[in-house]
Amino acid sequence: MKFATLASCFERLEATSSRNEMIALLARLLAGASPDEIVIVCYFVLGEIGPGYSEVNLGIGDRTTAAAIALAAGTDPASVEAAAQELGDYGDVAVRLIETPAGGPLSVADVHRGLSEIARAAGPGSIEEKKSGLARLLAAATPPERRYLSRLAAGEMRLGVGDMTLLDALAEAFLGSKAGRPSLEHAYNISSDIGHVARTLREEGLAGVQAISVSLHRPIRPMLTQRVARISEILERIGSPVIAVEEKYDGERIQAHKDGDDVTLFSRRLTDVTHQYPDIVRHVRHCVMADTAILDGEAVAFDHETGTYLPFQTLMRRRRKYRVREVAGEIPATYRAFDLLYANGESYLSRSYPDRRARLEEVLGRDKRISPADRIVTGDTDGITEFYLACIERGLEGVVCKSCAQDSFYRAGAREWQWIKWKRDYAPGISDTLDLVIVGANAGRGRRAGTYGSVLCAAYNHEEDLFQTVCGMGTGFSDVDLSDLPRRLAGARKDRQPARVMVNPQAAPDFWFAPARVVEVLGLEITESPVHTCNWDPERRRGLALRFPRFVRWRDEKSPEQATTAAEIAAIFRRQREV
Ligand code: AMP
């Protein structure tokens, strides 16, 4: 497949604001790809060159991209930077500045090979190597190809295609309709590699996809928690007579894969964070009594002197490239495991929670460096309340309640009623925060001139794969947050309403952003609204909105599809009415 075919499809994808058309365009593209090509096409569409979890990360950065464009254009990096300031996008800059005719036809495989070599270059001289490698590709490319090459390299593809959109397109291309998506989604949830799912579907059909199973060093998408408005609802909602109530830790979700002495750690976004936690790697290697295992749990900063857990912010100080071991010594992390997904060659995903927990306790023993989450098993709300209060006293965030029913399987990637969190800041109304995606902003006036006055926030509607607005938010920002807004949002700027973003005309913002940045937002309550599109009811012309939203913090570790869902907001709204 020619890279030019891909570039022209990307142009059409960017020009459409219809999700169905997006799927049709992608389905046609995918149907024309060979098994080797389909893998690459999927990665490229998502702006990547490998599965999200792999270490083959382009990581080339703005500077090197600019230098490569300068080299290909025969100009100096300062002119490239100036054009980037003006155009706000390296793709457009490359098209404008590189005037030489295309040097030769490029195939999708050529581009992937070239970019992979660039990604692998490391050590002394590697920046130079990356720069000249990218410049060579740019020189060979046609103008539209240059646009997407530069965006891929700079990590700013942002076609507005999410993984669910791509799965729908694969279903459409090879199974004839979107109805086949659930099987693909399941395979994707346990393999986290859309390229692998696509190739299997292309080569072996649906049966092959259904046979995809758990594999070491390939992360499983984490199971997520639901929330309720009152503690008394928890038992009702979970629907099993006895439930487990576990401590809820405020750290970083980590999935640990042990393969003999070889340990890989994945974050909630499924990136490889092994190098950030040398201490947890050691603990998993030495304390997990199974040759192979996959654990789900939380890395928490722990003060061994006082015996207390330290806040999330303290742990985040360990997110760094350099001095990792030194800082690990200053802020030691312990690993509280709450699930076992695989052990000694066997998947535990379809075992009940009580079975998985029993096996977890067997493989862990009771070492304080890595231990199973503390918990109780209870059948009444008073039991939950007492354990919850004890957790709060110990400085924890709250509890996570888990079904003990026979069908309490580990549902990768799902947010269902089997796991319900109850947190300290819960009270009638909503005092739990929502994680919302910024899709627009209005220009600031007066004191806020030069930055944005407010941002337009959206929830993720999983069923429709759309971002639907919930509120405009202008409060809660410190002066530093405010002045930082344009920089934070610059990479996501769009000159028109992005596809998958649903906004009513009366809420249309001055500036649009592709769904990329997630913020944590506190608000008073959910109300019906003729303006916002969250759970939009076309007949009543009403959606749901968050009143009195306040900015709390950035949630850089969350992808837009991991934001609070429209269904969760609808559930909060319904429950508010019942209280
Ligand atoms: P939240 O991030 O507020 O939606 O809460 C869900 C998160 O709580 C999970 O993704 C885990 O990172 C974390 N967590 C902490 N303790 C537990 C536990 N015992 N069981 C499940 N999740 C937990």
Coordinates of C-alpha atoms and ligand atoms in Angstrom, one line a residue:
M1 CA 0.0 0.0 0.0
K2 CA 1.3 3.4 -0.9
F3 CA 1.7 5.9 1.9
A4 CA 0.0 8.4 -0.4
T5 CA -3.2 6.3 -0.2
L6 CA -3.0 6.6 3.6
A7 CA -2.3 10.4 3.5
S8 CA -5.3 11.0 1.2
C9 CA -7.6 8.9 3.5
F10 CA -6.3 11.0 6.4
E11 CA -7.2 14.2 4.6
R12 CA -10.7 12.9 4.1
L13 CA -10.9 11.8 7.7
E14 CA -10.0 15.3 8.9
A15 CA -12.5 16.9 6.6
T16 CA -15.5 15.0 7.9
S17 CA -17.5 15.7 11.0
S18 CA -19.6 12.5 10.6
R19 CA -18.5 9.5 12.7
N20 CA -20.2 7.1 10.3
E21 CA -18.4 8.5 7.3
M22 CA -15.1 8.2 9.3
I23 CA -15.9 4.5 9.8
A24 CA -16.7 4.0 6.1
L25 CA -13.5 5.7 5.0
L26 CA -11.4 3.6 7.5
A27 CA -13.2 0.4 6.6
R28 CA -12.4 0.9 2.9
L29 CA -8.7 1.6 3.8
L30 CA -8.4 -1.4 6.0
A31 CA -10.1 -3.7 3.5
G32 CA -7.4 -2.9 1.0
A33 CA -4.4 -3.6 3.3
S34 CA -2.3 -6.8 3.4
P35 CA -1.8 -8.6 6.8
D36 CA 1.5 -6.8 7.3
E37 CA 0.1 -3.5 6.2
I38 CA -3.1 -3.6 8.3
V39 CA -1.0 -3.7 11.5
I40 CA 0.9 -0.5 10.5
V41 CA -2.2 1.2 9.2
C42 CA -4.0 0.8 12.6
Y43 CA -1.0 2.1 14.5
F44 CA -0.6 5.1 12.1
V45 CA -4.3 6.0 12.3
L46 CA -3.9 6.2 16.1
G47 CA -0.7 8.3 15.7
E48 CA 1.6 5.5 16.9
I49 CA 4.1 3.2 15.3
G50 CA 3.5 0.2 17.6
P51 CA 1.0 -0.9 20.2
G52 CA 0.5 1.8 22.8
Y53 CA 2.4 -0.2 25.4
S54 CA 5.5 -1.0 23.5
E55 CA 8.7 0.7 24.1
V56 CA 9.0 1.5 20.4
N57 CA 8.1 5.1 21.1
L58 CA 8.9 7.7 18.5
G59 CA 9.6 10.3 21.2
I60 CA 11.3 12.5 18.7
G61 CA 9.9 15.7 20.1
D62 CA 9.3 19.2 18.7
R63 CA 12.9 20.2 18.5
T64 CA 14.2 17.3 16.4
T65 CA 11.1 17.4 14.2
A66 CA 11.8 21.1 13.5
A67 CA 15.4 20.4 12.8
A68 CA 14.5 17.6 10.4
I69 CA 12.1 19.8 8.5
A70 CA 14.8 22.5 8.4
L71 CA 17.2 20.0 6.9
A72 CA 14.8 18.8 4.3
A73 CA 13.8 22.3 3.4
G74 CA 17.3 23.7 3.3
T75 CA 16.5 26.3 5.8
D76 CA 17.4 27.0 9.5
P77 CA 15.6 25.7 12.5
A78 CA 14.7 29.2 13.6
S79 CA 12.5 29.7 10.5
V80 CA 10.8 26.4 11.1
E81 CA 10.1 27.4 14.7
A82 CA 8.7 30.8 13.5
A83 CA 6.4 29.0 11.0
A84 CA 5.3 26.6 13.7
Q85 CA 4.4 29.5 16.0
E86 CA 2.3 31.0 13.2
L87 CA 0.7 27.7 11.9
G88 CA 0.6 25.8 15.2
D89 CA 1.3 22.5 13.4
Y90 CA 4.5 20.9 12.1
G91 CA 2.5 19.1 9.4
D92 CA 1.5 22.5 7.8
V93 CA 5.0 23.8 8.4
A94 CA 6.6 20.9 6.4
V95 CA 4.1 21.4 3.6
R96 CA 4.9 25.1 3.4
L97 CA 8.7 25.1 3.8
I98 CA 9.8 21.9 1.9
E99 CA 9.6 22.9 -1.7
T100 CA 11.7 20.2 -3.4
P101 CA 9.7 17.7 -5.5
A102 CA 9.0 14.3 -3.9
G103 CA 12.1 12.0 -4.2
G104 CA 10.3 8.8 -4.8
P105 CA 7.2 6.8 -4.0
L106 CA 6.9 5.7 -0.4
S107 CA 5.1 2.6 0.8
V108 CA 3.4 2.3 4.2
A109 CA 6.1 -0.3 5.0
D110 CA 8.9 2.1 4.0
V111 CA 7.6 4.8 6.3
H112 CA 7.1 2.3 9.2
R113 CA 10.6 1.0 8.7
G114 CA 12.0 4.5 8.6
L115 CA 10.2 5.7 11.7
S116 CA 11.0 2.5 13.6
E117 CA 14.7 3.0 12.9
I118 CA 14.3 6.6 14.1
A119 CA 12.6 5.4 17.3
R120 CA 15.3 2.8 18.0
A121 CA 18.2 5.2 17.6
A122 CA 19.6 5.8 21.1
G123 CA 22.8 7.0 22.7
P124 CA 25.4 9.5 21.5
G125 CA 24.7 10.9 18.1
S126 CA 21.2 9.6 18.1
I127 CA 19.5 13.0 17.8
E128 CA 21.5 13.7 14.7
E129 CA 20.5 10.2 13.4
K130 CA 16.8 10.8 14.1
K131 CA 17.0 14.2 12.4
S132 CA 18.6 13.0 9.2
G133 CA 16.4 9.9 9.1
L134 CA 13.3 12.0 9.3
A135 CA 14.7 14.5 6.8
R136 CA 15.3 11.7 4.3
L137 CA 11.7 10.5 4.6
L138 CA 10.4 14.0 4.3
A139 CA 12.5 14.6 1.1
A140 CA 11.0 11.4 -0.5
A141 CA 7.5 12.4 0.4
T142 CA 4.8 14.3 -1.5
P143 CA 3.3 17.4 0.3
P144 CA 0.3 15.6 1.8
E145 CA 2.6 12.7 2.9
R146 CA 4.9 15.3 4.5
R147 CA 2.1 16.7 6.6
Y148 CA 1.3 13.3 8.2
L149 CA 4.9 12.2 8.5
S150 CA 5.7 15.3 10.5
R151 CA 2.6 14.9 12.7
L152 CA 3.4 11.3 13.4
A153 CA 7.0 12.2 14.3
A154 CA 6.0 15.0 16.5
G155 CA 3.4 12.8 18.2
E156 CA 0.5 15.1 17.1
M157 CA -1.5 13.0 14.7
R158 CA -4.9 13.8 16.2
L159 CA -7.1 12.6 13.4
G160 CA -9.9 12.4 15.9
V161 CA -10.1 8.6 15.5
G162 CA -10.3 6.7 18.8
D163 CA -9.7 3.0 19.3
M164 CA -13.4 2.2 19.4
T165 CA -13.9 4.0 16.1
L166 CA -11.1 1.9 14.6
L167 CA -12.7 -1.3 16.0
D168 CA -16.0 -0.4 14.4
A169 CA -14.2 0.1 11.1
L170 CA -12.5 -3.3 11.3
A171 CA -15.9 -4.9 12.1
E172 CA -17.4 -3.1 9.1
A173 CA -14.5 -4.1 6.8
F174 CA -14.2 -7.8 7.7
L175 CA -17.5 -8.8 9.4
G176 CA -19.9 -6.8 7.3
S177 CA -21.3 -4.6 10.1
K178 CA -20.5 -3.0 13.4
A179 CA -22.4 -5.8 15.1
G180 CA -19.2 -7.7 15.4
R181 CA -17.5 -5.1 17.4
P182 CA -17.9 -6.7 20.9
S183 CA -15.8 -9.7 20.0
L184 CA -13.1 -7.4 18.6
E185 CA -13.4 -5.2 21.7
H186 CA -12.9 -8.2 24.0
A187 CA -9.8 -9.3 22.1
Y188 CA -8.5 -5.8 22.2
N189 CA -9.2 -5.5 26.0
I190 CA -7.1 -8.5 26.8
S191 CA -4.3 -7.9 24.3
S192 CA -4.2 -4.0 24.2
D193 CA -2.8 -4.3 20.7
I194 CA -5.2 -3.2 18.0
G195 CA -2.7 -4.1 15.2
H196 CA -2.6 -7.7 16.5
V197 CA -6.4 -7.9 16.6
A198 CA -6.6 -6.5 13.0
R199 CA -4.0 -8.8 11.6
T200 CA -5.7 -11.8 13.3
L201 CA -9.1 -10.8 11.9
R202 CA -7.6 -10.3 8.4
E203 CA -5.9 -13.6 8.4
E204 CA -8.0 -15.9 10.6
G205 CA -11.4 -14.3 10.7
L206 CA -13.6 -14.0 13.8
A207 CA -12.7 -17.4 15.1
G208 CA -9.0 -16.4 15.2
V209 CA -9.9 -13.2 17.1
Q210 CA -12.0 -15.1 19.6
A211 CA -8.9 -17.3 20.3
I212 CA -6.7 -14.4 21.3
S213 CA -5.7 -14.9 24.9
V214 CA -3.8 -13.3 27.7
S215 CA -0.1 -13.1 27.1
L216 CA 2.9 -12.0 29.3
H217 CA 4.4 -8.5 28.6
R218 CA 1.2 -7.5 26.8
P219 CA -1.0 -5.5 29.2
I220 CA -4.7 -6.3 29.8
R221 CA -6.9 -3.3 29.9
P222 CA -7.7 -2.6 33.5
M223 CA -11.2 -3.2 35.0
L224 CA -12.7 0.0 36.3
T225 CA -14.9 1.1 39.2
Q226 CA -18.4 2.5 39.3
R227 CA -19.8 4.9 41.8
V228 CA -23.0 5.4 43.8
A229 CA -24.6 8.4 45.5
R230 CA -25.3 6.6 48.9
I231 CA -23.4 4.0 50.7
S232 CA -26.6 2.1 51.2
E233 CA -26.9 1.5 47.5
I234 CA -23.6 -0.5 47.2
L235 CA -25.0 -3.9 48.2
E236 CA -28.1 -3.4 46.1
R237 CA -26.1 -2.4 43.0
I238 CA -23.5 -5.1 43.3
G239 CA -26.3 -7.7 43.6
S240 CA -24.4 -10.4 45.6
P241 CA -25.3 -11.1 49.2
V242 CA -21.7 -10.8 50.4
I243 CA -19.2 -8.5 49.1
A244 CA -15.5 -7.8 49.7
V245 CA -14.6 -4.3 50.9
E246 CA -11.0 -3.4 50.1
E247 CA -8.9 -0.5 51.1
K248 CA -8.7 2.1 48.3
Y249 CA -5.1 3.4 47.8
D250 CA -4.3 6.7 46.2
G251 CA -1.3 5.8 44.1
E252 CA -0.7 4.7 40.6
R253 CA -2.4 1.7 39.1
I254 CA 0.2 -0.8 38.1
Q255 CA -0.2 -4.1 36.2
A256 CA 2.8 -6.3 37.0
H257 CA 3.9 -9.1 34.6
K258 CA 6.4 -11.6 36.0
D259 CA 8.1 -14.0 33.6
G260 CA 10.8 -15.7 35.7
D261 CA 13.2 -12.9 36.5
D262 CA 11.9 -10.7 33.8
V263 CA 9.4 -8.1 35.1
T264 CA 7.4 -5.6 33.2
L265 CA 5.2 -2.9 34.8
F266 CA 2.4 -1.1 33.0
S267 CA 0.5 2.0 34.0
R268 CA -3.2 2.6 33.8
R269 CA -2.7 4.0 30.3
L270 CA -0.8 0.8 29.5
T271 CA 2.6 2.5 29.0
D272 CA 5.6 0.6 30.1
V273 CA 6.7 2.2 33.4
T274 CA 9.1 -0.6 34.5
H275 CA 12.1 1.8 34.8
Q276 CA 10.2 4.1 37.1
Y277 CA 9.8 1.5 39.8
P278 CA 13.0 -0.4 40.3
D279 CA 11.9 -1.2 43.9
I280 CA 8.6 -2.7 42.8
V281 CA 10.4 -4.7 40.0
R282 CA 12.6 -6.2 42.8
H283 CA 9.6 -7.0 45.0
V284 CA 7.7 -8.7 42.2
R285 CA 10.7 -10.7 41.2
H286 CA 11.4 -11.9 44.8
C287 CA 8.1 -12.0 46.5
V288 CA 5.7 -13.5 43.9
M289 CA 5.7 -17.2 44.3
A290 CA 4.9 -18.3 40.8
D291 CA 7.1 -18.6 37.7
T292 CA 4.8 -16.5 35.7
A293 CA 2.1 -14.1 36.9
I294 CA 0.1 -11.0 36.1
L295 CA -1.0 -8.9 39.1
D296 CA -3.2 -5.8 39.2
G297 CA -2.6 -3.4 42.0
E298 CA -1.6 0.0 43.1
A299 CA 1.9 1.5 43.7
V300 CA 1.8 3.6 46.8
A301 CA 4.3 5.8 48.4
F302 CA 4.7 4.7 51.9
D303 CA 6.6 6.2 54.9
H304 CA 8.0 3.2 56.7
E305 CA 9.0 5.3 59.7
T306 CA 5.6 6.6 60.5
G307 CA 3.7 3.7 58.9
T308 CA 1.5 6.0 56.8
Y309 CA 0.7 6.2 53.1
L310 CA 1.8 9.4 51.3
P311 CA -0.4 11.3 48.9
F312 CA -0.5 10.6 45.2
Q313 CA 1.4 13.9 44.5
T314 CA 4.4 12.5 46.4
L315 CA 4.4 9.4 44.4
M316 CA 4.2 11.4 41.2
R317 CA 7.6 13.0 42.0
R318 CA 9.0 9.6 40.9
R319 CA 7.7 10.2 37.3
R320 CA 11.1 11.1 35.9
K321 CA 13.7 10.1 33.4
Y322 CA 16.8 10.7 35.4
R323 CA 17.9 10.0 39.0
V324 CA 15.2 7.3 39.2
R325 CA 17.0 5.1 41.7
E326 CA 18.0 8.0 43.9
V327 CA 14.4 9.3 44.2
A328 CA 13.1 5.8 44.6
G329 CA 15.4 5.7 47.7
E330 CA 13.9 9.0 49.0
I331 CA 10.3 8.0 48.2
P332 CA 10.0 4.2 48.5
A333 CA 7.0 2.6 46.9
T334 CA 5.1 -0.5 48.1
Y335 CA 2.8 -2.5 45.9
R336 CA -0.7 -3.3 47.1
A337 CA -2.0 -6.1 44.8
F338 CA -5.8 -6.4 44.5
D339 CA -6.1 -9.0 41.7
L340 CA -4.5 -11.9 40.0
L341 CA -5.1 -12.2 36.3
Y342 CA -2.7 -14.9 35.3
A343 CA -0.5 -17.5 37.0
N344 CA 1.8 -20.3 35.8
G345 CA 0.5 -20.3 32.3
E346 CA -3.2 -20.0 33.2
S347 CA -5.5 -17.1 32.7
Y348 CA -7.6 -16.2 35.7
L349 CA -9.9 -13.7 33.9
S350 CA -12.9 -16.0 33.8
R351 CA -12.5 -17.1 37.5
S352 CA -14.6 -15.5 40.1
Y353 CA -13.2 -12.8 42.4
P354 CA -13.1 -15.1 45.5
D355 CA -11.0 -17.7 43.5
R356 CA -8.7 -15.1 42.1
R357 CA -8.2 -13.5 45.6
A358 CA -7.5 -16.9 47.2
R359 CA -4.8 -17.6 44.6
L360 CA -3.4 -14.1 45.0
E361 CA -2.9 -14.7 48.7
E362 CA -1.2 -18.0 47.9
V363 CA 1.3 -16.4 45.5
L364 CA 2.0 -13.4 47.6
G365 CA 2.3 -14.6 51.2
R366 CA 2.6 -11.7 53.6
D367 CA 5.6 -9.6 52.8
K368 CA 5.1 -5.9 53.6
R369 CA 6.9 -4.8 50.4
I370 CA 4.2 -6.3 48.3
S371 CA 1.0 -7.5 49.8
P372 CA -2.7 -8.1 48.9
A373 CA -5.0 -5.2 49.6
D374 CA -6.5 -5.4 53.1
R375 CA -10.2 -6.1 53.1
I376 CA -13.2 -7.5 54.9
V377 CA -16.0 -9.6 53.6
T378 CA -19.5 -8.4 54.7
G379 CA -23.1 -8.6 53.8
D380 CA -24.4 -5.4 55.4
T381 CA -24.0 -1.7 55.0
D382 CA -22.9 -1.1 58.6
G383 CA -20.0 -3.4 57.9
I384 CA -19.0 -1.4 54.9
T385 CA -19.4 1.9 56.8
E386 CA -17.3 0.7 59.7
F387 CA -14.5 -0.5 57.5
Y388 CA -14.7 2.6 55.4
L389 CA -14.3 4.9 58.5
A390 CA -11.3 2.9 59.6
C391 CA -9.7 3.3 56.2
I392 CA -10.2 7.1 56.4
E393 CA -8.6 7.2 59.8
R394 CA -5.6 5.4 58.4
G395 CA -5.3 8.2 55.8
L396 CA -6.7 6.2 52.9
E397 CA -9.0 7.6 50.2
G398 CA -11.9 5.2 50.8
V399 CA -12.9 1.7 49.8
V400 CA -13.6 -0.4 46.7
C401 CA -16.4 -2.8 47.1
K402 CA -16.3 -6.0 45.0
S403 CA -18.8 -8.6 44.0
C404 CA -18.2 -12.1 45.4
A405 CA -20.8 -13.7 43.0
Q406 CA -19.9 -16.7 40.9
D407 CA -19.8 -14.6 37.8
S408 CA -17.5 -12.0 39.3
F409 CA -15.0 -12.4 36.5
Y410 CA -12.3 -9.8 35.7
R411 CA -13.9 -7.8 33.0
A412 CA -10.9 -6.2 31.2
G413 CA -11.6 -2.6 30.2
A414 CA -15.1 -2.6 31.6
R415 CA -16.7 -0.3 34.1
E416 CA -19.6 -2.3 35.6
W417 CA -21.3 -2.6 38.9
Q418 CA -19.1 -5.4 40.2
W419 CA -16.6 -2.9 41.5
I420 CA -17.9 0.2 43.3
K421 CA -15.8 2.8 44.9
W422 CA -16.8 4.9 47.9
K423 CA -14.6 7.8 48.7
R424 CA -14.0 10.3 51.5
D425 CA -15.3 13.3 49.6
Y426 CA -18.7 11.6 48.8
A427 CA -21.7 13.3 50.3
P428 CA -25.3 13.9 49.0
G429 CA -25.2 15.6 45.6
I430 CA -21.9 15.1 43.9
S431 CA -18.8 15.8 45.7
D432 CA -16.8 13.1 43.9
T433 CA -14.9 14.7 41.1
L434 CA -15.5 14.0 37.4
D435 CA -12.7 13.6 34.8
L436 CA -13.7 15.7 31.8
V437 CA -12.1 16.3 28.4
I438 CA -11.5 19.8 27.1
V439 CA -13.0 20.3 23.7
G440 CA -13.1 24.1 23.4
A441 CA -12.3 27.4 25.0
N442 CA -13.4 31.0 25.0
A443 CA -11.1 34.0 24.8
G444 CA -10.3 35.6 28.1
R445 CA -11.2 39.2 28.8
G446 CA -9.9 41.8 31.3
R447 CA -7.5 40.1 33.7
R448 CA -7.6 37.0 31.5
A449 CA -6.7 38.7 28.2
G450 CA -4.1 36.7 26.4
T451 CA -5.2 33.4 27.9
Y452 CA -8.6 31.6 27.9
G453 CA -11.4 32.8 30.0
S454 CA -13.1 29.4 30.3
V455 CA -12.9 25.9 28.8
L456 CA -15.7 23.7 27.4
C457 CA -15.6 20.3 29.0
A458 CA -17.1 17.0 27.8
A459 CA -17.8 13.5 29.0
Y460 CA -17.1 10.4 26.9
N461 CA -20.2 8.7 25.6
H462 CA -18.8 5.1 25.2
E463 CA -21.9 3.7 23.4
E464 CA -21.8 6.4 20.7
D465 CA -18.1 7.0 20.8
L466 CA -18.7 10.7 21.1
F467 CA -17.5 13.5 23.4
Q468 CA -20.5 15.3 24.7
T469 CA -20.3 18.7 26.6
V470 CA -21.2 19.0 30.2
C471 CA -20.1 22.4 31.3
G472 CA -18.1 25.5 30.6
M473 CA -15.6 26.0 33.4
G474 CA -13.8 29.2 34.4
T475 CA -13.2 28.8 38.1
G476 CA -10.8 26.9 40.3
F477 CA -7.8 27.9 38.2
S478 CA -4.8 29.5 40.0
D479 CA -3.0 32.3 38.1
V480 CA -0.3 29.9 37.1
D481 CA -2.9 27.4 35.8
L482 CA -4.5 30.1 33.8
S483 CA -1.4 31.5 32.2
D484 CA -0.4 27.9 31.4
L485 CA -3.7 27.0 29.6
P486 CA -2.7 28.1 26.1
R487 CA 0.5 26.1 26.2
R488 CA -1.1 23.0 27.6
L489 CA -3.8 23.1 24.9
A490 CA -1.7 24.3 22.0
G491 CA -1.1 20.8 20.5
A492 CA -4.8 20.0 20.4
R493 CA -6.0 23.2 18.6
K494 CA -8.3 22.6 15.6
D495 CA -9.7 25.2 13.2
R496 CA -13.1 23.6 13.1
Q497 CA -15.3 21.4 15.3
P498 CA -13.5 18.0 15.5
A499 CA -15.4 14.8 14.6
R500 CA -16.7 12.9 17.6
V501 CA -17.2 16.2 19.5
M502 CA -20.9 17.0 20.0
V503 CA -21.7 20.6 20.8
N504 CA -24.9 22.6 20.5
P505 CA -24.6 25.8 18.5
Q506 CA -25.3 28.0 21.6
A507 CA -22.3 26.5 23.4
A508 CA -19.9 26.7 20.4
P509 CA -16.6 28.0 21.7
D510 CA -14.2 30.6 20.2
F511 CA -11.6 27.9 19.9
W512 CA -11.8 24.1 19.3
F513 CA -9.7 21.4 20.6
A514 CA -9.4 17.7 19.6
P515 CA -10.3 15.6 22.6
A516 CA -6.9 15.1 24.3
R517 CA -6.6 16.8 27.6
V518 CA -8.4 15.5 30.7
V519 CA -9.1 17.6 33.8
E520 CA -10.5 16.7 37.1
V521 CA -13.5 18.8 38.0
L522 CA -15.5 19.3 41.1
G523 CA -19.1 20.4 40.9
L524 CA -22.3 20.9 42.9
E525 CA -24.8 18.8 41.0
I526 CA -26.0 17.5 37.7
T527 CA -29.0 19.2 36.1
E528 CA -30.9 19.0 32.9
S529 CA -29.8 21.5 30.3
P530 CA -30.9 22.7 26.9
V531 CA -27.3 23.7 26.1
H532 CA -25.1 20.7 26.9
T533 CA -25.2 17.6 24.9
C534 CA -24.3 14.9 27.5
N535 CA -26.9 12.2 27.1
W536 CA -28.7 14.4 24.6
D537 CA -32.4 13.6 24.2
P538 CA -33.3 14.9 20.7
E539 CA -37.1 14.9 21.4
R540 CA -37.0 16.9 24.6
R541 CA -33.9 18.8 23.3
R542 CA -32.3 18.3 26.7
G543 CA -28.9 17.1 27.9
L544 CA -27.2 17.0 31.3
A545 CA -24.9 19.6 32.7
L546 CA -22.7 20.0 35.7
R547 CA -23.4 23.1 37.9
F548 CA -20.7 25.1 39.5
P549 CA -17.8 23.3 38.0
R550 CA -14.4 24.0 39.5
F551 CA -11.0 23.0 38.2
V552 CA -9.1 20.6 40.5
R553 CA -6.1 19.4 38.6
W554 CA -4.9 18.0 35.3
R555 CA -5.2 14.2 34.8
D556 CA -2.4 13.7 32.3
E557 CA -2.3 10.0 33.1
K558 CA -5.8 9.6 31.7
S559 CA -6.6 9.3 28.0
P560 CA -9.8 11.0 26.7
E561 CA -11.6 7.7 26.5
Q562 CA -10.9 7.1 30.2
A563 CA -12.8 10.2 31.2
T564 CA -16.1 10.0 33.1
T565 CA -18.7 8.6 30.8
A566 CA -22.0 10.0 29.9
A567 CA -23.6 6.9 31.4
E568 CA -22.0 7.6 34.7
I569 CA -23.3 11.2 34.7
A570 CA -26.8 9.9 33.8
A571 CA -26.5 7.5 36.8
I572 CA -25.5 10.4 39.2
F573 CA -28.4 12.5 37.9
R574 CA -30.9 9.7 38.4
R575 CA -29.7 9.0 41.9
Q576 CA -29.6 12.7 42.9
R577 CA -33.3 12.7 42.2
E578 CA -33.9 9.7 44.4
V579 CA -32.1 11.1 47.4
Ligands
AMP1 P1 -10.7 6.4 40.5 O1 -9.3 6.7 39.9 O2 -11.1 7.4 41.6 O3 -11.8 6.2 39.4 O4 -10.7 5.0 41.3 C1 -10.4 3.8 40.7 C2 -8.9 3.5 40.9 O5 -8.7 3.2 42.3 C3 -8.4 2.3 40.2 O6 -8.1 2.5 38.9 C4 -7.2 1.9 41.0 O7 -6.1 2.6 40.5 C5 -7.5 2.5 42.4 N1 -7.6 1.5 43.5 C6 -7.0 1.7 44.7 N2 -7.3 0.6 45.5 C7 -8.0 -0.2 44.8 C8 -8.6 -1.5 45.0 N3 -8.5 -2.1 46.2 N4 -9.3 -2.1 44.0 C9 -9.4 -1.5 42.8 N5 -8.9 -0.3 42.5 C10 -8.2 0.3 43.5

